[in-house]
Coordinates of C-alpha atoms and ligand atoms in Angstrom, one line a residue:
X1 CA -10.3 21.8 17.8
X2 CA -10.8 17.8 17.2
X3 CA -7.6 15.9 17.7
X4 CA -7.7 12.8 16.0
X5 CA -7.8 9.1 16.7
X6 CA -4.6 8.4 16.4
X7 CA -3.2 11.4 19.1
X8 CA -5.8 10.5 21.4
X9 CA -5.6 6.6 21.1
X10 CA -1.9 6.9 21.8
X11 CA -2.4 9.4 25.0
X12 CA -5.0 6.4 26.4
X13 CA -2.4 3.6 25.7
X14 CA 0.5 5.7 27.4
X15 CA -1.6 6.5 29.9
X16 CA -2.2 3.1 30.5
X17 CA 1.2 2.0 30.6
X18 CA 1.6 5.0 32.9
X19 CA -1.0 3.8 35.3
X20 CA 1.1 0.6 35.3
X21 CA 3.7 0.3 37.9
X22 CA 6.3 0.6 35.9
X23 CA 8.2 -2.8 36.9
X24 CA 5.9 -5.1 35.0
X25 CA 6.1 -4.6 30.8
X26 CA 2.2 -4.3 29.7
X27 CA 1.1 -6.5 26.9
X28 CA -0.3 -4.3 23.9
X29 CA -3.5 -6.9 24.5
X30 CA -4.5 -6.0 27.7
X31 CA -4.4 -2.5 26.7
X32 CA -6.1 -2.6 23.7
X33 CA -9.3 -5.0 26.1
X34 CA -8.8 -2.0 28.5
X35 CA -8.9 1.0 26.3
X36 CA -11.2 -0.3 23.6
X37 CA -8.0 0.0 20.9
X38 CA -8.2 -2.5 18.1
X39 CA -5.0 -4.5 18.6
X40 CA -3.6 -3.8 14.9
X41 CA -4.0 -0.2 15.6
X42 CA -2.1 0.0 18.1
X43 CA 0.8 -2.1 17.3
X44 CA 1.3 0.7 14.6
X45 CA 0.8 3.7 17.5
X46 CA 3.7 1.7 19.4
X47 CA 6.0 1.5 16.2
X48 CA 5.8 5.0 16.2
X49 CA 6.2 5.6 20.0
X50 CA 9.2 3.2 20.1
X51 CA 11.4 5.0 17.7
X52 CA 10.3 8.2 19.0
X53 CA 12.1 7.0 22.3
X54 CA 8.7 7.3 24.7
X55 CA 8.4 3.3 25.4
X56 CA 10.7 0.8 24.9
X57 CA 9.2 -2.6 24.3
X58 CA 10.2 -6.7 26.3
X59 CA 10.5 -9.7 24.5
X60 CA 10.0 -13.0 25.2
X61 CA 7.5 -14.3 28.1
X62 CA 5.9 -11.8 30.3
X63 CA 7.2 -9.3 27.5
X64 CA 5.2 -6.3 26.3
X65 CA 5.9 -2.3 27.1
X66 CA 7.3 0.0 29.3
X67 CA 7.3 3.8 29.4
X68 CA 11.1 4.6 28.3
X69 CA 10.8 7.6 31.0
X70 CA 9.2 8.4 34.3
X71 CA 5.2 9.8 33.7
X72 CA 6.3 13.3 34.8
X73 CA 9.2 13.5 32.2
X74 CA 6.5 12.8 29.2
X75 CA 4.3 15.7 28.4
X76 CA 1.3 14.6 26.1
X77 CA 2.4 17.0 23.2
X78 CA 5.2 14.8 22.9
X79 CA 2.8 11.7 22.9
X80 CA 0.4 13.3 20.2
X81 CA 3.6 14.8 18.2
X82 CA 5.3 11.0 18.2
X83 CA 2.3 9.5 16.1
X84 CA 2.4 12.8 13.8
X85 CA -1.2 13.7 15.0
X86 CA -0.8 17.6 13.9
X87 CA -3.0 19.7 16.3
X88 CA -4.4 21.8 13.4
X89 CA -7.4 23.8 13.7
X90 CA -7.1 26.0 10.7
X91 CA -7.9 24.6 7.5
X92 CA -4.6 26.5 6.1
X93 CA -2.1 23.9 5.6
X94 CA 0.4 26.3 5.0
X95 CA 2.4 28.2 7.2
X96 CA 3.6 30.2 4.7
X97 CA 2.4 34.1 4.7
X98 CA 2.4 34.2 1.2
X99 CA 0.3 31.0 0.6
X100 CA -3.2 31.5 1.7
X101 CA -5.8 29.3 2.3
X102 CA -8.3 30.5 -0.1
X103 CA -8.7 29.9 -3.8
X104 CA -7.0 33.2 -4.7
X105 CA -4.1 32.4 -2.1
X106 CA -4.8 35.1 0.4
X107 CA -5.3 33.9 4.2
X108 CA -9.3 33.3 5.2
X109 CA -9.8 36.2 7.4
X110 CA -10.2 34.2 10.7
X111 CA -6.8 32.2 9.8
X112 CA -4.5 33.8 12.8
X113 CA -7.3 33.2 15.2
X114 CA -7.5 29.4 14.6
X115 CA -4.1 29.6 14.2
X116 CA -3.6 31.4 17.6
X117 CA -5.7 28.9 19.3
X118 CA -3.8 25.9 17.7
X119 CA -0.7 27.4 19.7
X120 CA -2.7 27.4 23.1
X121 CA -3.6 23.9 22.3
X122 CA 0.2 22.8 21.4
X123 CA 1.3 25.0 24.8
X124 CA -1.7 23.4 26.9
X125 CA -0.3 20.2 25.8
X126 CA 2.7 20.3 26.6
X127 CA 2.1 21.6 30.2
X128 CA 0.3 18.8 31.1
X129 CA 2.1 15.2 31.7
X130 CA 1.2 11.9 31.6
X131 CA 1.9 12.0 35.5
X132 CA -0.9 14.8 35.7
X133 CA -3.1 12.9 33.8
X134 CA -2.6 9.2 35.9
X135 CA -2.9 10.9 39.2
X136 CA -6.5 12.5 38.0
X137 CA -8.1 15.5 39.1
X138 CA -6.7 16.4 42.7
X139 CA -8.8 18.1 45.0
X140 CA -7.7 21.8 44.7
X141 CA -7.9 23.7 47.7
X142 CA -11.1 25.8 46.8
X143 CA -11.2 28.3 50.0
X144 CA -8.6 30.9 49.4
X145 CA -8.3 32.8 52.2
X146 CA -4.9 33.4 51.9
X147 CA -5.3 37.1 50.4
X148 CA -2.5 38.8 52.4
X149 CA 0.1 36.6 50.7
X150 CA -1.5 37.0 47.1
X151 CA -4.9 38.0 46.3
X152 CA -6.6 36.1 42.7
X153 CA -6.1 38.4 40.2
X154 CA -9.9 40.4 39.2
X155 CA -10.8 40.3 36.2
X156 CA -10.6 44.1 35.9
X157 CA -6.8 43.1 35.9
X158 CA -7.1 40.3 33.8
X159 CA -8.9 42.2 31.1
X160 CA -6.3 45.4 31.1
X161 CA -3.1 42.9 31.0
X162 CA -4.5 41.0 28.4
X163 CA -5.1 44.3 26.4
X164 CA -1.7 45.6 26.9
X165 CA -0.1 42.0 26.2
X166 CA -1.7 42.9 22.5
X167 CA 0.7 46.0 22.4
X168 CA 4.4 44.7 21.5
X169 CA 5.8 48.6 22.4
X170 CA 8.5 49.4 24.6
X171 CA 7.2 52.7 26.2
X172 CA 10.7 54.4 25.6
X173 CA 10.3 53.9 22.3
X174 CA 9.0 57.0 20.4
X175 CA 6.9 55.1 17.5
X176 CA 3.4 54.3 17.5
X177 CA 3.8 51.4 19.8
X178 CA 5.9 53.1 22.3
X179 CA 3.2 55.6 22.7
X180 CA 0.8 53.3 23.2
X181 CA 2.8 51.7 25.8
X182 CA 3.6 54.6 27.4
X183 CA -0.2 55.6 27.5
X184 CA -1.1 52.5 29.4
X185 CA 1.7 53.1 31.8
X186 CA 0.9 57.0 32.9
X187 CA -3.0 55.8 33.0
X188 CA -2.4 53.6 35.5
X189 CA 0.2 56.3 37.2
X190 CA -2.6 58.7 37.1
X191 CA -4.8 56.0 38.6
X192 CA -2.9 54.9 41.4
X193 CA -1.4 58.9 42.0
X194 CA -5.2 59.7 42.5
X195 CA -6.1 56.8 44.6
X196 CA -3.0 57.9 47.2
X197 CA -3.6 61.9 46.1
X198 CA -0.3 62.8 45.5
X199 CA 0.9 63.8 41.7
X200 CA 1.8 61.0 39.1
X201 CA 5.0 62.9 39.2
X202 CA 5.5 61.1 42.5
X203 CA 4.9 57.5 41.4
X204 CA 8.1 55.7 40.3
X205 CA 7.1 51.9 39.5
X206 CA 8.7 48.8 40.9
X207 CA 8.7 45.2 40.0
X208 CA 6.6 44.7 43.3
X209 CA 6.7 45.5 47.5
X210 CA 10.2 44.5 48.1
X211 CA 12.1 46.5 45.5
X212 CA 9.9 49.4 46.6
X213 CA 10.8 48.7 50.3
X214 CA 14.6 48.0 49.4
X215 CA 14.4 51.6 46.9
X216 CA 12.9 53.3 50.0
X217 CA 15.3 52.3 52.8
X218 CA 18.6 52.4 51.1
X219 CA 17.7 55.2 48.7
X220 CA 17.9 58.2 51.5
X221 CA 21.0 59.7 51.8
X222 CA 20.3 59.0 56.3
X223 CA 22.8 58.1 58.1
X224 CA 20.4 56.3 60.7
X225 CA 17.4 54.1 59.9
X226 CA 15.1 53.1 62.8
X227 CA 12.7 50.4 61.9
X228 CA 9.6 48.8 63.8
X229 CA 9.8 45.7 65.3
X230 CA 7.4 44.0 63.1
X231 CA 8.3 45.0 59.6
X232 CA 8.1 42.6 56.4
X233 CA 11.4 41.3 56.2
X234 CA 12.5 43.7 52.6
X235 CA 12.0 46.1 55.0
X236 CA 13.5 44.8 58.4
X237 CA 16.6 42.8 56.5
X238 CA 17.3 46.1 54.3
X239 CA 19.6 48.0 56.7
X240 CA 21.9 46.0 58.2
X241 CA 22.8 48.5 61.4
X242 CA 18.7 49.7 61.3
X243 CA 17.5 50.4 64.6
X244 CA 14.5 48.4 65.7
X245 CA 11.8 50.2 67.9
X246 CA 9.6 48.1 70.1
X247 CA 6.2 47.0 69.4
X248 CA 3.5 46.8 72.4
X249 CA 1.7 43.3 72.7
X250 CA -0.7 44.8 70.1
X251 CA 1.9 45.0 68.0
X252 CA 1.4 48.9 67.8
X253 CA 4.8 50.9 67.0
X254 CA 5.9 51.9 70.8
X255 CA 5.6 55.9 70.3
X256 CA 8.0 56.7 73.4
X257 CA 10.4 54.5 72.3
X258 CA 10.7 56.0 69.1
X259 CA 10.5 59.8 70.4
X260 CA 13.5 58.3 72.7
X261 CA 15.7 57.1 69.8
X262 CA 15.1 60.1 67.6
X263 CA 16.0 62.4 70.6
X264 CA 19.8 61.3 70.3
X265 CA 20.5 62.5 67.8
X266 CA 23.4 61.7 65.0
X267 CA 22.4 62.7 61.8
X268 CA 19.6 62.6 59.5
X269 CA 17.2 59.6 59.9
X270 CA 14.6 57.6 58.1
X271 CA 12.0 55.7 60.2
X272 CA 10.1 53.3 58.6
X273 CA 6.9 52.2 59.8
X274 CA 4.5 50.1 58.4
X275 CA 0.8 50.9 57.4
X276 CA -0.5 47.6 58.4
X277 CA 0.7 44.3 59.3
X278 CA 0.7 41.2 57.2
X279 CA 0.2 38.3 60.0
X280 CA -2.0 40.3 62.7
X281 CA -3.4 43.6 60.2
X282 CA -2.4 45.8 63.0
X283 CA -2.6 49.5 61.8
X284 CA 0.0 51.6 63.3
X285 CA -0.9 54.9 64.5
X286 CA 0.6 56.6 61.4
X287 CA -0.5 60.3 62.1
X288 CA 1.5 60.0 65.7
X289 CA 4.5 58.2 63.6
X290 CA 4.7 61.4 61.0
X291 CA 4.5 64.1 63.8
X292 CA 6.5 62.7 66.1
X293 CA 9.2 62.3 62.8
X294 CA 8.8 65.4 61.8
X295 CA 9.2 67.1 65.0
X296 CA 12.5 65.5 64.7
X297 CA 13.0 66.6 60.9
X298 CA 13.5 62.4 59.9
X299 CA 11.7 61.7 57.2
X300 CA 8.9 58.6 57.3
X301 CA 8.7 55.4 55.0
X302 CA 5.3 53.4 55.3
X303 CA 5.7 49.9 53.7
X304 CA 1.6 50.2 52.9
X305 CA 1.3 47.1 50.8
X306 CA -0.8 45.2 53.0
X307 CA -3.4 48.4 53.7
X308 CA -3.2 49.5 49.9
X309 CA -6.3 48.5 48.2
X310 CA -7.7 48.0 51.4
X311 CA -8.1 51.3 53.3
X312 CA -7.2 54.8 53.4
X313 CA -4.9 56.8 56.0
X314 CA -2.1 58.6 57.5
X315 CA -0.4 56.2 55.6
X316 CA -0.5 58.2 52.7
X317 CA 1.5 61.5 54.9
X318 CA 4.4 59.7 54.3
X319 CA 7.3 60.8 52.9
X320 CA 8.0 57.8 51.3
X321 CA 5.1 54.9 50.4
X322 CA 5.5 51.6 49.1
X323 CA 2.6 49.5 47.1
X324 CA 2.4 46.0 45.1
X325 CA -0.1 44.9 42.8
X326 CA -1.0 41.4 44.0
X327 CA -2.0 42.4 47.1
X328 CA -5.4 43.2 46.2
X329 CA -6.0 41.5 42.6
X330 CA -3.3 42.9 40.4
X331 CA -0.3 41.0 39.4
X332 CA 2.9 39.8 41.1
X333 CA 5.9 41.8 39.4
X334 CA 3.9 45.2 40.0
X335 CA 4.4 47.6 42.4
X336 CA 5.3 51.5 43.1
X337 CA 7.1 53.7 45.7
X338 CA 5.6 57.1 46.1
X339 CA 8.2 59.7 46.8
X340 CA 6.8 62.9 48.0
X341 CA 8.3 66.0 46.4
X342 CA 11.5 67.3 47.4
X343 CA 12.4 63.7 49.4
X344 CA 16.0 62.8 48.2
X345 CA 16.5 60.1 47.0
X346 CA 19.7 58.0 45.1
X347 CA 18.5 55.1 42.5
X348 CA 19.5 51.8 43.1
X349 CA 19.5 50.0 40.0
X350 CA 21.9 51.6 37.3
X351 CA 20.9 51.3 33.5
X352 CA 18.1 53.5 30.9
X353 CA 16.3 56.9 32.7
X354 CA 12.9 54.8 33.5
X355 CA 10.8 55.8 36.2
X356 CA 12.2 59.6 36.8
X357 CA 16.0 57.8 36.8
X358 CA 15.1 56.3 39.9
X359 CA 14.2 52.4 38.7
X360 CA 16.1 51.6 35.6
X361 CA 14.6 48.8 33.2
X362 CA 11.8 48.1 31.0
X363 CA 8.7 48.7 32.7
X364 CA 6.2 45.5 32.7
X365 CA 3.3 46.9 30.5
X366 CA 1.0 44.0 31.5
X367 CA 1.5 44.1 35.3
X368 CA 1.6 48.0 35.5
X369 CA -1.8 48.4 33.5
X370 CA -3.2 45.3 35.1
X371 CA -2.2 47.2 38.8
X372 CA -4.1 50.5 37.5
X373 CA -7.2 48.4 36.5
X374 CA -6.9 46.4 40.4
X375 CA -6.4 50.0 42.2
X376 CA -9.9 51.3 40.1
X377 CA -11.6 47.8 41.1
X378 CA -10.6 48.0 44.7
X379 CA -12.1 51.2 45.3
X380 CA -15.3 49.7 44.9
X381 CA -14.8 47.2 47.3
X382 CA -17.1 46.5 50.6
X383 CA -15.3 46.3 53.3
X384 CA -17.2 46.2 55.4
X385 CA -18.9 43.2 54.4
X386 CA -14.8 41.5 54.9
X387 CA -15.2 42.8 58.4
X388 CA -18.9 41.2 59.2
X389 CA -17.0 37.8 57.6
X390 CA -13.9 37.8 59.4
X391 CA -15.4 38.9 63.0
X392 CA -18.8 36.4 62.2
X393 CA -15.7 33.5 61.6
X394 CA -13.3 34.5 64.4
X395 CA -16.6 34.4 66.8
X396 CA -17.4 30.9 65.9
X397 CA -13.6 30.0 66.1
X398 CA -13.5 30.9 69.4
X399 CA -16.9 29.3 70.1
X400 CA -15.4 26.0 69.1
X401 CA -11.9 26.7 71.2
X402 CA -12.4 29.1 73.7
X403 CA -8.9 29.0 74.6
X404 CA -7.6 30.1 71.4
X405 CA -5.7 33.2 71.3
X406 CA -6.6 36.3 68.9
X407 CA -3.7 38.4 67.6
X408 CA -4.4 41.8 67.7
X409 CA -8.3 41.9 68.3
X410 CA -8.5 44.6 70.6
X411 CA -6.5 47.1 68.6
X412 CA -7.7 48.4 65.1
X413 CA -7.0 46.0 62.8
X414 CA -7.1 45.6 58.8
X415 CA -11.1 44.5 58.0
X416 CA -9.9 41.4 56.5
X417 CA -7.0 39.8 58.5
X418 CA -7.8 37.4 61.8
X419 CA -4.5 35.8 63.1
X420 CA -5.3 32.8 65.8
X421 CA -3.4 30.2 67.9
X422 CA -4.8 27.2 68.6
X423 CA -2.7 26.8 71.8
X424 CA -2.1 22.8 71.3
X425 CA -1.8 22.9 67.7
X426 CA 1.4 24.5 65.3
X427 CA 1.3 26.4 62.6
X428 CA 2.6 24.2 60.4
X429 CA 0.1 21.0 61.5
X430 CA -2.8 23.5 61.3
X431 CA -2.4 24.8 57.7
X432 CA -2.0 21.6 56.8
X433 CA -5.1 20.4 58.2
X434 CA -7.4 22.9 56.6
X435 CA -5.5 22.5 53.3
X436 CA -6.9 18.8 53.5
X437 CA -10.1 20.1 53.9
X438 CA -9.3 22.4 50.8
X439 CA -9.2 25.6 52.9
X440 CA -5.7 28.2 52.2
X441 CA -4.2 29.7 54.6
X442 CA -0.7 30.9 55.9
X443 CA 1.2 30.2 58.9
X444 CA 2.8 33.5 60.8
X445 CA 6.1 31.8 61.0
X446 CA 8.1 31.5 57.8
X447 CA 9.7 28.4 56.6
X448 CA 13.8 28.4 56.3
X449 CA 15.7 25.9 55.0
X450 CA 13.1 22.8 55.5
X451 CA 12.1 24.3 58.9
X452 CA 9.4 26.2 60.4
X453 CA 10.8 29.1 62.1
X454 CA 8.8 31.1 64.8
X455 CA 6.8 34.3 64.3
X456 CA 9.2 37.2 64.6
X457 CA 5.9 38.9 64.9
X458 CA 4.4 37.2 67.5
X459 CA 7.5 37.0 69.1
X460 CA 8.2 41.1 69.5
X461 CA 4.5 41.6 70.6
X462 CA 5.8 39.5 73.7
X463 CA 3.9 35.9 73.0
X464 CA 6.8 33.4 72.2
X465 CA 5.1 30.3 73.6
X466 CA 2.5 30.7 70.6
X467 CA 4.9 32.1 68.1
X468 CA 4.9 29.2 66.2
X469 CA 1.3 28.5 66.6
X470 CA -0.3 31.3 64.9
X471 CA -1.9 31.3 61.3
X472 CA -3.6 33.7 59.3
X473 CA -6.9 33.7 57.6
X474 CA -7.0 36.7 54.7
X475 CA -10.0 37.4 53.0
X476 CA -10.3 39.8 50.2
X477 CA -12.6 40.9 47.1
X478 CA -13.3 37.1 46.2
X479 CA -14.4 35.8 49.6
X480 CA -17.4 34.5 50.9
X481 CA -19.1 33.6 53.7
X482 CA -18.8 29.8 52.1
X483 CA -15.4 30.3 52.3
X484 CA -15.4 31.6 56.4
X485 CA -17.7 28.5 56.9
X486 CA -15.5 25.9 55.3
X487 CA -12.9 27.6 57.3
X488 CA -14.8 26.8 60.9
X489 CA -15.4 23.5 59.7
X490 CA -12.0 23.2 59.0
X491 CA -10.7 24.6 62.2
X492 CA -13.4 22.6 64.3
X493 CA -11.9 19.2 62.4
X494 CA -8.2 20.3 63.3
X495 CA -9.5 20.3 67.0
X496 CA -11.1 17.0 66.9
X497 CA -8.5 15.3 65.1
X498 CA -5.8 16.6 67.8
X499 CA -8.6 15.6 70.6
X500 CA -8.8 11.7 69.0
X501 CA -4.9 11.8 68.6
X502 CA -4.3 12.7 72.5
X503 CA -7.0 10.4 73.4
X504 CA -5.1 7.6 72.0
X505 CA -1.6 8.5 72.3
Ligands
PLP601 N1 5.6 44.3 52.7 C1 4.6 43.6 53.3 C2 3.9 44.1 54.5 C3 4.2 42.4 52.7 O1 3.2 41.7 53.3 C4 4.9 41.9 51.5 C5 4.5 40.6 50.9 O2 4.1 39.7 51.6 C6 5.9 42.7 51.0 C7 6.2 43.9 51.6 C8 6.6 42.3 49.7 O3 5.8 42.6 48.6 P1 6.1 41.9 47.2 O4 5.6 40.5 47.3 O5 5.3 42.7 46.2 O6 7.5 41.9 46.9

């Protein structure tokens, strides 16, 4: 695609106004010495910009232009639009179907491509302001270790979204493209059936982790639901009167405790117990939570979106499993609860029969058969190759603060998680820090309301005083050890900085 002189002349003169400060009109003559614009030209790009209401012009002394709007309210499209600069790449002037472009009038057979690619162009455009552009490039923050919050999508994913974008079916719909849908949809139940190994009878997909948490707890006909101490919060916030078991200063599920609470009876219960945890990647002793379930006849819900596409385990005994996409390279607005054979269980959301009448709505084609493609790709993973990463960077970590605490360390934890307090240093000052060194990572305590609130996690494994120290450092299938390295440095200049700052304070 070229765009021609006129769009792009009137994106540099805007842009130069925009660079302006805004208080001071800009004389067309200073722009035109700046920008390399003959003068005449653009006094007719500012005509056009004028009535199009994107600058408004000063007379007299000191007089010249001002944008009409702040930089972030102008997008470029409408810049390129306001001098008529038509982003065409097809040679087909029409739009018309039944006007082609060729001498016979029928459409050049690469017409819809350029004509596709025109759209990108016009949507590109008008993403991108003429804030964006005056503030140039910023550094982004190129190490992502950030995976337990969202992991990049692969390009496995990409590719089998992008596919199923090209199919406009509904899967309930019995033509063509409804079966197609539909196809793409039990694949990827077949995919991720077989990666838990239970029957794709026993998938019912979710928009993500939550709704499969929230499906899970308040689906159950129990009348008590005991929860650990450390679950995600669409797990801990689902049941209002849930009991919550004790976690030991691992942050492992206290067994006793729970044998205790399910030895008094009342009714039917659910216990819900995570695979994994999201700050520390504690595994809970899953096999120990199932027997010690059963032995009371409860049945057992493992929120395993953090160990999903990450390791195997008792996790899939449960009774009741929740997954999500994004976790490990699918897409948000993905997810699934496994329910085993036989486990009752009441729907939630009211509306068509999707999902076994258990999730009504419209499946999302894209994010399902995207998920499928991410459960096939992380099977291939090395994970051990996360866990000679992580334990090479935690080592130097410590090296460089050997007072720095470890979440976790001493019990099994995920290969990929390391959660670390810098004793002197909060969460919130820390992430910050390595994101100016353009390294991602999460705090364990969760911002409310404008303020950082401690780690609930940290705080029921019996460490309040570093509750809202700890952050997390996440690796997954795009890591590498440039990333971990940028991450020590990072670590190292958060140390010195807080040194030099105590030194002079
Ligand atoms: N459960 C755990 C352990 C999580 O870490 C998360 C997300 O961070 C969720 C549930 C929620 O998953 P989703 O983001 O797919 O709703």
């Amino acid at each position: 695609m070229k765009l021609g002189t006129r769009g792009r002349y009137a994106v540099m003169a805007m842009v130069d106004l925009g660079l302006n400060d805004g208080m001071h009109p800009v004389r067309l003559a200073d722009v035109s010495d700046r920008q390399e614009i003959p003068l005449s030209y653009l006094e007719q790009l500012f005509a056009r910009l004028r009535r199009h209401g994107l600058v408004r012009s000063v007379r007299g002394p000191g007089g010249g232009y001002l944008l009409a709007h702040p930089a972030h309210r102008i997008s470029i499209m409408d810049v390129v639009a306001a001098v008529d600069e038509p982003t065409q790449v097809t040679r087909c002037q029409s739009e018309s179907p039944s006007r082609g472009c060729m001498a016979n009038r029928t459409r050049c057979r690469t017409h819809d491509l350029w004509a596709g690619l025109g759209n990108h162009i016009e949507t590109y455009l008008d993403g991108v302001t003429l804030e964006d552009v005056c503030r140039g490039p910023q550094p982004a923050a190129t190490h992502y270790l950030d995976h337990n919050a969202t992991s990049p999508l692969r390009s496995e994913a990409r590719k089998a979204a992008s596919q199923a974008m090209a199919c406009a079916g509904n899967a309930s719909s019995v033509h063509r493209h409804g079966r197609h849908a539909r196809s793409l949809i039990e694949d990827a139940r077949e995919i991720v059936a077989s990666y838990v190994g239970c029957s794709p009878l026993e998938v019912v997909f979710t928009s993500g982790g939550t709704e499969a948490n929230n499906l899970a707890l308040l689906g159950p006909d129990t009348r008590r639901v005991l929860v650990s101490a450390i679950e995600h919060p669409s797990v801990a916030r689902a049941v209002s009167s849930a009991v919550t078991i004790p976690v030991d200063h691992h942050g492992r599920v206290d067994l006793e405790a729970l044998e205790a609470e399910l030895a008094h009876g009342g009714g039917p219960a659910l216990v819900s117990v995570m695979a994994a945890n999201n700050e520390t990647g504690v595994v809970q002793p899953l096999e120990d939570v199932v027997h010690v379930a059963r032995q009371h006849g409860a049945l057992v819900h493992c929120d395993a979106v953090q160990a999903a596409g990450r390791y195997c385990g008792a996790w899939q005994e449960a009774d009741l499993v929740s997954l999500s996409a994004h976790k490990f390279g699918g897409m948000t607005g993905a997810g699934a609860l496994i329910v085993r054979d036989g486990v009752p269980l009441a729907a939630r959301s009211r509306g068509g029969g999707q999902e076994y009448g258990l999730r009504a709505g419209t499946e999302s084609l894209a994010a399902i058969a995207a998920f499928g493609a991410a459960v096939t790709a992380a099977r291939g993973d090395d994970t051990a190759r996360l866990r000679r990463l992580r334990d090479d960077m935690e080592a130097r970590m410590l090296d460089a603060v050997p007072d720095a605490v470890i979440f976790s360390g001493d019990a099994g934890r995920l290969d990929n998680t390391l959660a670390i307090a810098h004793p002197d240093i909060d969460a919130e000052t820390m992430v910050m820090s390595f994101d100016l060194d353009c390294v991602a990572i999460s705090a364990g305590s969760a911002c409310s309301s404008g303020r950082m609130e401690p780690s609930s996690v940290i705080e029921a494994m019996g460490f309040p005083s570093l509750s809202r120290h700890a952050v997390r450092l996440s690796l997954g299938w795009s890591s590498t050890p440039e990333d971990c390295d940028a991450a020590v440095r990072a670590w190292k200049a958060a140390h010195v900085r807080h040194q030099t700052r105590r030194k002079t304070a």
